[in-house]
PDB file of C-alpha atoms and ligand atoms in Angstrom:
ATOM      1  CA  MET A 247     -18.128  49.415  13.521  1.00  0.00           C
ATOM      2  CA  ILE A 248     -18.661  48.833   9.758  1.00  0.00           C
ATOM      3  CA  LYS A 249     -21.918  50.177   8.571  1.00  0.00           C
ATOM      4  CA  ILE A 250     -24.174  49.980   5.815  1.00  0.00           C
ATOM      5  CA  ASP A 251     -26.955  51.935   4.666  1.00  0.00           C
ATOM      6  CA  LYS A 252     -29.732  51.512   1.335  1.00  0.00           C
ATOM      7  CA  LEU A 253     -26.429  49.457  -0.161  1.00  0.00           C
ATOM      8  CA  ILE A 254     -27.867  48.475  -3.632  1.00  0.00           C
ATOM      9  CA  LYS A 255     -25.660  46.547  -6.561  1.00  0.00           C
ATOM     10  CA  GLU A 256     -27.127  45.873 -10.076  1.00  0.00           C
ATOM     11  CA  TYR A 257     -25.369  43.710 -12.428  1.00  0.00           C
ATOM     12  CA  ASP A 258     -27.414  44.554 -16.048  1.00  0.00           C
ATOM     13  CA  ASP A 259     -30.808  44.730 -14.511  1.00  0.00           C
ATOM     14  CA  LYS A 260     -30.580  41.814 -11.734  1.00  0.00           C
ATOM     15  CA  ARG A 261     -30.252  43.127  -8.190  1.00  0.00           C
ATOM     16  CA  VAL A 262     -27.610  40.892  -6.410  1.00  0.00           C
ATOM     17  CA  VAL A 263     -27.261  42.773  -3.237  1.00  0.00           C
ATOM     18  CA  ASP A 264     -30.419  44.447  -1.793  1.00  0.00           C
ATOM     19  CA  ILE A 265     -29.788  45.811   2.088  1.00  0.00           C
ATOM     20  CA  ASP A 266     -31.078  48.423   3.739  1.00  0.00           C
ATOM     21  CA  LYS A 267     -29.307  48.613   6.752  1.00  0.00           C
ATOM     22  CA  LEU A 268     -25.977  46.059   8.264  1.00  0.00           C
ATOM     23  CA  GLN A 269     -23.681  47.348  11.225  1.00  0.00           C
ATOM     24  CA  ILE A 270     -20.854  44.948  11.596  1.00  0.00           C
ATOM     25  CA  PRO A 271     -19.879  44.968  14.967  1.00  0.00           C
ATOM     26  CA  ASP A 272     -15.611  45.356  15.194  1.00  0.00           C
ATOM     27  CA  LYS A 273     -13.642  42.492  17.778  1.00  0.00           C
ATOM     28  CA  MET A 274     -15.284  39.695  16.743  1.00  0.00           C
ATOM     29  CA  ILE A 275     -15.315  37.227  13.766  1.00  0.00           C
ATOM     30  CA  PHE A 276     -18.572  38.151  11.962  1.00  0.00           C
ATOM     31  CA  GLY A 277     -20.297  35.565   9.913  1.00  0.00           C
ATOM     32  CA  ILE A 278     -22.014  36.045   5.978  1.00  0.00           C
ATOM     33  CA  ILE A 279     -23.406  33.064   5.057  1.00  0.00           C
ATOM     34  CA  GLY A 280     -25.927  31.759   3.012  1.00  0.00           C
ATOM     35  CA  GLY A 281     -26.291  29.348  -0.614  1.00  0.00           C
ATOM     36  CA  ASN A 282     -24.643  29.708  -4.002  1.00  0.00           C
ATOM     37  CA  GLY A 283     -25.364  33.322  -5.843  1.00  0.00           C
ATOM     38  CA  SER A 284     -27.165  34.864  -2.472  1.00  0.00           C
ATOM     39  CA  GLY A 285     -24.823  37.854  -2.784  1.00  0.00           C
ATOM     40  CA  LYS A 286     -22.271  37.413  -0.435  1.00  0.00           C
ATOM     41  CA  SER A 287     -18.764  37.731  -2.366  1.00  0.00           C
ATOM     42  CA  THR A 288     -20.580  40.744  -4.117  1.00  0.00           C
ATOM     43  CA  LEU A 289     -21.019  42.308  -0.486  1.00  0.00           C
ATOM     44  CA  LEU A 290     -17.932  41.547   0.881  1.00  0.00           C
ATOM     45  CA  LYS A 291     -15.698  43.260  -2.576  1.00  0.00           C
ATOM     46  CA  MET A 292     -18.028  46.180  -1.942  1.00  0.00           C
ATOM     47  CA  ILE A 293     -17.166  46.210   1.689  1.00  0.00           C
ATOM     48  CA  ALA A 294     -13.483  46.005   0.768  1.00  0.00           C
ATOM     49  CA  GLN A 295     -13.703  48.664  -1.991  1.00  0.00           C
ATOM     50  CA  LEU A 296     -12.941  46.292  -4.689  1.00  0.00           C
ATOM     51  CA  GLU A 297     -16.327  46.460  -6.179  1.00  0.00           C
ATOM     52  CA  GLU A 298     -18.273  49.398  -7.236  1.00  0.00           C
ATOM     53  CA  LYS A 299     -22.056  50.091  -5.433  1.00  0.00           C
ATOM     54  CA  THR A 300     -24.488  50.958  -7.850  1.00  0.00           C
ATOM     55  CA  LEU A 301     -26.138  52.825  -4.993  1.00  0.00           C
ATOM     56  CA  GLY A 302     -26.034  53.393  -1.122  1.00  0.00           C
ATOM     57  CA  HIS A 303     -23.362  54.093   1.494  1.00  0.00           C
ATOM     58  CA  ILE A 304     -20.621  51.933   3.481  1.00  0.00           C
ATOM     59  CA  GLU A 305     -18.776  53.441   6.092  1.00  0.00           C
ATOM     60  CA  THR A 306     -15.470  51.404   7.152  1.00  0.00           C
ATOM     61  CA  GLY A 307     -13.845  54.122   9.617  1.00  0.00           C
ATOM     62  CA  VAL A 308     -10.642  52.702   8.548  1.00  0.00           C
ATOM     63  CA  ASP A 309      -8.387  53.771   5.588  1.00  0.00           C
ATOM     64  CA  LEU A 310      -8.632  51.447   2.280  1.00  0.00           C
ATOM     65  CA  ASP A 311      -4.534  50.499   3.125  1.00  0.00           C
ATOM     66  CA  GLN A 312      -5.878  49.291   6.813  1.00  0.00           C
ATOM     67  CA  MET A 313      -8.240  46.344   5.142  1.00  0.00           C
ATOM     68  CA  VAL A 314      -7.374  43.440   3.752  1.00  0.00           C
ATOM     69  CA  TYR A 315      -9.521  40.942   1.398  1.00  0.00           C
ATOM     70  CA  LEU A 316      -8.369  37.310   1.039  1.00  0.00           C
ATOM     71  CA  PHE A 317      -9.442  35.404  -2.115  1.00  0.00           C
ATOM     72  CA  GLN A 318     -10.932  32.450  -1.986  1.00  0.00           C
ATOM     73  CA  LYS A 319      -8.016  31.117  -4.519  1.00  0.00           C
ATOM     74  CA  PRO A 320      -4.382  32.179  -3.374  1.00  0.00           C
ATOM     75  CA  HIS A 321      -2.621  34.462  -6.018  1.00  0.00           C
ATOM     76  CA  LEU A 322       0.932  34.090  -5.123  1.00  0.00           C
ATOM     77  CA  PHE A 323       3.901  34.939  -6.310  1.00  0.00           C
ATOM     78  CA  ASN A 324       6.100  32.985  -8.528  1.00  0.00           C
ATOM     79  CA  THR A 325       9.015  33.051  -5.341  1.00  0.00           C
ATOM     80  CA  SER A 326       9.718  31.968  -2.278  1.00  0.00           C
ATOM     81  CA  VAL A 327       7.655  31.772   0.682  1.00  0.00           C
ATOM     82  CA  ARG A 328       9.247  34.136   2.509  1.00  0.00           C
ATOM     83  CA  LYS A 329       9.142  36.563  -0.273  1.00  0.00           C
ATOM     84  CA  ASN A 330       5.857  36.054  -0.450  1.00  0.00           C
ATOM     85  CA  ILE A 331       5.376  36.724   2.836  1.00  0.00           C
ATOM     86  CA  GLY A 332       7.272  40.124   3.081  1.00  0.00           C
ATOM     87  CA  SER A 333       6.189  41.563   0.095  1.00  0.00           C
ATOM     88  CA  PRO A 334       3.260  44.400   1.435  1.00  0.00           C
ATOM     89  CA  LEU A 335       6.086  44.904   4.142  1.00  0.00           C
ATOM     90  CA  LYS A 336       8.864  45.671   1.026  1.00  0.00           C
ATOM     91  CA  PHE A 337       5.830  47.525  -0.615  1.00  0.00           C
ATOM     92  CA  ARG A 338       5.296  49.257   2.344  1.00  0.00           C
ATOM     93  CA  LYS A 339       9.616  50.313   2.558  1.00  0.00           C
ATOM     94  CA  TRP A 340       9.786  48.345   6.028  1.00  0.00           C
ATOM     95  CA  ASP A 341      13.717  47.692   6.916  1.00  0.00           C
ATOM     96  CA  LYS A 342      15.198  44.182   6.020  1.00  0.00           C
ATOM     97  CA  ASP A 343      15.654  43.723   9.655  1.00  0.00           C
ATOM     98  CA  GLN A 344      11.960  44.537  10.502  1.00  0.00           C
ATOM     99  CA  ILE A 345      10.533  42.259   7.521  1.00  0.00           C
ATOM    100  CA  ASP A 346      13.149  39.255   8.094  1.00  0.00           C
ATOM    101  CA  LYS A 347      11.905  39.686  11.859  1.00  0.00           C
ATOM    102  CA  ARG A 348       7.607  39.881  11.118  1.00  0.00           C
ATOM    103  CA  VAL A 349       8.087  36.861   8.681  1.00  0.00           C
ATOM    104  CA  ASP A 350       9.747  34.665  10.945  1.00  0.00           C
ATOM    105  CA  GLU A 351       7.163  35.637  13.647  1.00  0.00           C
ATOM    106  CA  LEU A 352       4.422  34.737  10.866  1.00  0.00           C
ATOM    107  CA  LEU A 353       6.194  31.442   9.910  1.00  0.00           C
ATOM    108  CA  LYS A 354       5.925  30.671  13.232  1.00  0.00           C
ATOM    109  CA  LEU A 355       2.458  31.092  14.168  1.00  0.00           C
ATOM    110  CA  PHE A 356       1.163  29.120  10.798  1.00  0.00           C
ATOM    111  CA  ASP A 357       3.370  26.643  11.875  1.00  0.00           C
ATOM    112  CA  ILE A 358       5.392  26.394   8.329  1.00  0.00           C
ATOM    113  CA  GLU A 359       8.977  27.621   9.334  1.00  0.00           C
ATOM    114  CA  HIS A 360       9.973  24.472   7.034  1.00  0.00           C
ATOM    115  CA  LEU A 361       8.737  26.228   3.788  1.00  0.00           C
ATOM    116  CA  SER A 362      10.018  29.549   4.316  1.00  0.00           C
ATOM    117  CA  HIS A 363      12.811  28.932   1.541  1.00  0.00           C
ATOM    118  CA  MET A 364      10.143  26.643  -0.879  1.00  0.00           C
ATOM    119  CA  ASN A 365       9.002  28.381  -3.885  1.00  0.00           C
ATOM    120  CA  ALA A 366       5.089  28.869  -3.260  1.00  0.00           C
ATOM    121  CA  LEU A 367       3.756  27.806  -6.461  1.00  0.00           C
ATOM    122  CA  LYS A 368       4.934  23.849  -5.410  1.00  0.00           C
ATOM    123  CA  LEU A 369       2.830  24.089  -1.903  1.00  0.00           C
ATOM    124  CA  SER A 370      -0.321  21.976  -1.506  1.00  0.00           C
ATOM    125  CA  GLY A 371      -3.413  23.796  -1.135  1.00  0.00           C
ATOM    126  CA  GLY A 372      -3.512  24.348   2.638  1.00  0.00           C
ATOM    127  CA  GLU A 373       0.308  25.327   2.840  1.00  0.00           C
ATOM    128  CA  ALA A 374      -0.226  27.752  -0.114  1.00  0.00           C
ATOM    129  CA  GLN A 375      -3.841  29.435   1.793  1.00  0.00           C
ATOM    130  CA  LYS A 376      -1.707  29.498   4.715  1.00  0.00           C
ATOM    131  CA  VAL A 377       1.243  31.365   3.047  1.00  0.00           C
ATOM    132  CA  ASN A 378      -1.846  33.635   1.331  1.00  0.00           C
ATOM    133  CA  LEU A 379      -3.093  34.522   5.175  1.00  0.00           C
ATOM    134  CA  ALA A 380       0.626  35.323   6.383  1.00  0.00           C
ATOM    135  CA  ARG A 381       1.086  37.601   3.640  1.00  0.00           C
ATOM    136  CA  ALA A 382      -2.297  39.008   4.340  1.00  0.00           C
ATOM    137  CA  LEU A 383      -1.988  39.629   7.963  1.00  0.00           C
ATOM    138  CA  SER A 384       2.043  40.491   7.487  1.00  0.00           C
ATOM    139  CA  PHE A 385       1.241  44.668   7.925  1.00  0.00           C
ATOM    140  CA  GLY A 386      -1.261  44.897  10.868  1.00  0.00           C
ATOM    141  CA  PRO A 387      -4.473  45.234   9.041  1.00  0.00           C
ATOM    142  CA  LYS A 388      -7.095  46.489  11.107  1.00  0.00           C
ATOM    143  CA  TRP A 389     -10.193  44.653   8.970  1.00  0.00           C
ATOM    144  CA  ILE A 390      -9.218  41.302   7.293  1.00  0.00           C
ATOM    145  CA  PHE A 391     -12.112  40.148   4.740  1.00  0.00           C
ATOM    146  CA  LEU A 392     -12.153  36.471   4.152  1.00  0.00           C
ATOM    147  CA  ASP A 393     -13.591  34.891   1.046  1.00  0.00           C
ATOM    148  CA  GLU A 394     -14.372  31.122   1.461  1.00  0.00           C
ATOM    149  CA  PRO A 395     -10.712  31.050   3.174  1.00  0.00           C
ATOM    150  CA  THR A 396     -10.874  27.373   3.318  1.00  0.00           C
ATOM    151  CA  ALA A 397     -13.677  26.572   0.450  1.00  0.00           C
ATOM    152  CA  ASN A 398     -10.863  24.204  -1.090  1.00  0.00           C
ATOM    153  CA  ILE A 399      -8.328  23.028   1.407  1.00  0.00           C
ATOM    154  CA  ASP A 400      -7.837  19.854   3.378  1.00  0.00           C
ATOM    155  CA  PRO A 401      -9.636  19.066   6.771  1.00  0.00           C
ATOM    156  CA  LYS A 402      -6.449  19.363   8.846  1.00  0.00           C
ATOM    157  CA  SER A 403      -5.449  22.412   7.226  1.00  0.00           C
ATOM    158  CA  THR A 404      -8.970  24.015   7.695  1.00  0.00           C
ATOM    159  CA  ARG A 405      -8.824  23.396  11.345  1.00  0.00           C
ATOM    160  CA  GLN A 406      -5.392  24.967  11.840  1.00  0.00           C
ATOM    161  CA  ILE A 407      -6.300  27.864  10.146  1.00  0.00           C
ATOM    162  CA  GLU A 408      -9.316  28.244  11.870  1.00  0.00           C
ATOM    163  CA  GLU A 409      -7.405  27.802  15.385  1.00  0.00           C
ATOM    164  CA  ILE A 410      -5.101  30.597  14.440  1.00  0.00           C
ATOM    165  CA  LEU A 411      -7.954  33.485  13.167  1.00  0.00           C
ATOM    166  CA  LYS A 412      -9.822  32.574  16.051  1.00  0.00           C
ATOM    167  CA  SER A 413      -6.121  33.663  18.003  1.00  0.00           C
ATOM    168  CA  LEU A 414      -5.814  36.494  16.013  1.00  0.00           C
ATOM    169  CA  ASP A 415      -6.956  40.366  17.911  1.00  0.00           C
ATOM    170  CA  ILE A 416      -8.016  41.778  14.372  1.00  0.00           C
ATOM    171  CA  ASN A 417     -11.850  42.348  13.491  1.00  0.00           C
ATOM    172  CA  MET A 418     -12.741  39.977  10.790  1.00  0.00           C
ATOM    173  CA  ILE A 419     -15.687  39.090   8.237  1.00  0.00           C
ATOM    174  CA  LEU A 420     -15.611  35.506   7.360  1.00  0.00           C
ATOM    175  CA  VAL A 421     -17.922  34.754   4.363  1.00  0.00           C
ATOM    176  CA  THR A 422     -18.706  30.680   4.222  1.00  0.00           C
ATOM    177  CA  HIS A 423     -21.417  28.311   2.836  1.00  0.00           C
ATOM    178  CA  ASN A 424     -19.491  25.875   5.579  1.00  0.00           C
ATOM    179  CA  LEU A 425     -22.419  26.402   8.431  1.00  0.00           C
ATOM    180  CA  ASN A 426     -20.379  24.031  10.879  1.00  0.00           C
ATOM    181  CA  GLN A 427     -17.091  26.545  10.551  1.00  0.00           C
ATOM    182  CA  ALA A 428     -20.068  29.419  10.808  1.00  0.00           C
ATOM    183  CA  THR A 429     -20.589  28.243  14.248  1.00  0.00           C
ATOM    184  CA  ARG A 430     -17.284  27.278  15.079  1.00  0.00           C
ATOM    185  CA  MET A 431     -15.706  30.292  14.258  1.00  0.00           C
ATOM    186  CA  CYS A 432     -18.499  33.364  14.651  1.00  0.00           C
ATOM    187  CA  LYS A 433     -19.755  35.652  17.518  1.00  0.00           C
ATOM    188  CA  GLN A 434     -22.788  36.546  14.884  1.00  0.00           C
ATOM    189  CA  VAL A 435     -23.462  35.866  11.660  1.00  0.00           C
ATOM    190  CA  ALA A 436     -25.624  37.476   8.728  1.00  0.00           C
ATOM    191  CA  VAL A 437     -27.808  35.115   6.535  1.00  0.00           C
ATOM    192  CA  MET A 438     -28.089  36.042   2.909  1.00  0.00           C
ATOM    193  CA  PHE A 439     -30.692  34.878   0.758  1.00  0.00           C
ATOM    194  CA  GLU A 440     -31.138  36.930  -2.610  1.00  0.00           C
ATOM    195  CA  GLY A 441     -29.236  39.828  -2.225  1.00  0.00           C
ATOM    196  CA  LYS A 442     -31.102  40.137   1.048  1.00  0.00           C
ATOM    197  CA  ILE A 443     -30.176  39.953   4.863  1.00  0.00           C
ATOM    198  CA  VAL A 444     -33.193  37.805   6.311  1.00  0.00           C
ATOM    199  CA  GLU A 445     -31.337  37.122   9.678  1.00  0.00           C
ATOM    200  CA  ILE A 446     -28.627  38.416  12.181  1.00  0.00           C
ATOM    201  CA  SER A 447     -27.788  36.174  15.616  1.00  0.00           C
ATOM    202  CA  GLU A 448     -25.963  33.803  16.832  1.00  0.00           C
ATOM    203  CA  PRO A 449     -24.860  30.547  14.523  1.00  0.00           C
ATOM    204  CA  GLU A 450     -26.524  28.374  16.330  1.00  0.00           C
ATOM    205  CA  LYS A 451     -30.274  30.111  15.939  1.00  0.00           C
ATOM    206  CA  ALA A 452     -29.230  31.384  12.598  1.00  0.00           C
ATOM    207  CA  LEU A 453     -28.663  28.055  11.444  1.00  0.00           C
ATOM    208  CA  GLU A 454     -32.376  27.631  12.167  1.00  0.00           C
ATOM    209  CA  HIS A 455     -32.984  29.751   8.554  1.00  0.00           C
ATOM    210  CA  GLU A 456     -35.764  28.266   6.347  1.00  0.00           C
ATOM    211  CA  SER A 457     -33.252  29.592   3.471  1.00  0.00           C
ATOM    212  CA  LEU A 458     -30.474  27.313   4.641  1.00  0.00           C
ATOM    213  CA  GLN A 459     -32.492  24.226   4.583  1.00  0.00           C
ATOM    214  CA  TYR A 460     -30.881  23.222   0.790  1.00  0.00           C
ATOM    215  CA  VAL A 461     -27.101  25.110   1.668  1.00  0.00           C
TER     216      VAL A 461
HETATM  217  N1  ADP B 237     -19.662  40.322 -12.324  1.00  0.00           N
HETATM  218  C1  ADP B 237     -20.497  39.810 -12.398  1.00  0.00           C
HETATM  219  N2  ADP B 237     -21.518  39.960 -13.380  1.00  0.00           N
HETATM  220  C2  ADP B 237     -22.854  39.449 -13.555  1.00  0.00           C
HETATM  221  N3  ADP B 237     -23.138  38.954 -12.479  1.00  0.00           N
HETATM  222  C3  ADP B 237     -22.572  38.446 -11.478  1.00  0.00           C
HETATM  223  C4  ADP B 237     -21.511  38.697 -11.199  1.00  0.00           C
HETATM  224  N4  ADP B 237     -20.617  38.559 -10.107  1.00  0.00           N
HETATM  225  C5  ADP B 237     -21.482  38.186  -9.796  1.00  0.00           C
HETATM  226  N5  ADP B 237     -22.983  37.823 -10.296  1.00  0.00           N
HETATM  227  C6  ADP B 237     -24.061  37.743 -10.073  1.00  0.00           C
HETATM  228  O1  ADP B 237     -24.440  38.091  -8.952  1.00  0.00           O
HETATM  229  C7  ADP B 237     -25.193  37.313  -7.836  1.00  0.00           C
HETATM  230  C8  ADP B 237     -24.593  37.148  -6.690  1.00  0.00           C
HETATM  231  O2  ADP B 237     -22.987  36.764  -6.639  1.00  0.00           O
HETATM  232  P1  ADP B 237     -21.908  36.585  -5.381  1.00  0.00           P
HETATM  233  O3  ADP B 237     -21.751  37.504  -4.707  1.00  0.00           O
HETATM  234  O4  ADP B 237     -20.576  36.067  -6.082  1.00  0.00           O
HETATM  235  O5  ADP B 237     -22.790  35.443  -4.587  1.00  0.00           O
HETATM  236  P2  ADP B 237     -22.223  34.242  -3.286  1.00  0.00           P
HETATM  237  O6  ADP B 237     -20.682  34.510  -2.966  1.00  0.00           O
HETATM  238  O7  ADP B 237     -22.673  34.526  -2.439  1.00  0.00           O
HETATM  239  O8  ADP B 237     -22.437  33.078  -3.729  1.00  0.00           O
HETATM  240  C9  ADP B 237     -24.760  35.872  -8.456  1.00  0.00           C
HETATM  241  O9  ADP B 237     -26.686  35.835  -9.263  1.00  0.00           O
HETATM  242  C10 ADP B 237     -23.429  35.891  -9.451  1.00  0.00           C
HETATM  243  O10 ADP B 237     -24.223  35.161 -10.555  1.00  0.00           O
HETATM  244 MG1   MG B 238     -18.973  33.536  -3.385  1.00  0.00          MG
END
């Protein structure tokens, strides 16, 4: 479980996150929804320790190297899909055989075996995000933090990625402004509005929150 207490983030004089208490259960896909600029990405980055907090406390219960943050836009390396997916394992000094085996598993999971030797920078948006996710999952993180993972990709790849994510046994926070996606994916969601958490419930109920009227 991730425990957040009296968390504040300010840019200059502007308070963009202001959360008194939030507990994010593990073993489920927990959603964070809300309109543009409501503070979703800032909150997620602070949880992943990619952004400094101004004040407050975040307890994740795991080491930094057991968490992975997936940016909205894949930043893949200028090399093959295989090498991209295996790069965190190489960094962690896995044996070559182990890396090959794990990369093969992930290529299969994402149904992208045919792309194995292609340069990752030549992929379509949907393919690139699959490689990005496969790379993020390669080393078996305990938590994965997803910031609008399907915002820029086609509906078919989006559904494929959703199905794969749902099949995984990993603790997950999914930030999305796609309310339908939240309903399809999440067991519980927090609604953010102007930096605050204004509701936590199952998606169907949360979606009725007045702050989401124009999202
Ligand atoms: N690096 C930054 N400097 C100044 N303001 C920022 C910065 N990052 C985000 N903000 C502001 O913080 C608010 C929340 O942003 P963000 O967390 O990206 O919202 P969301 O992900 O919900 O769209 C917005 O008003 C945004 O303009
Ligand atoms: Mg954002």
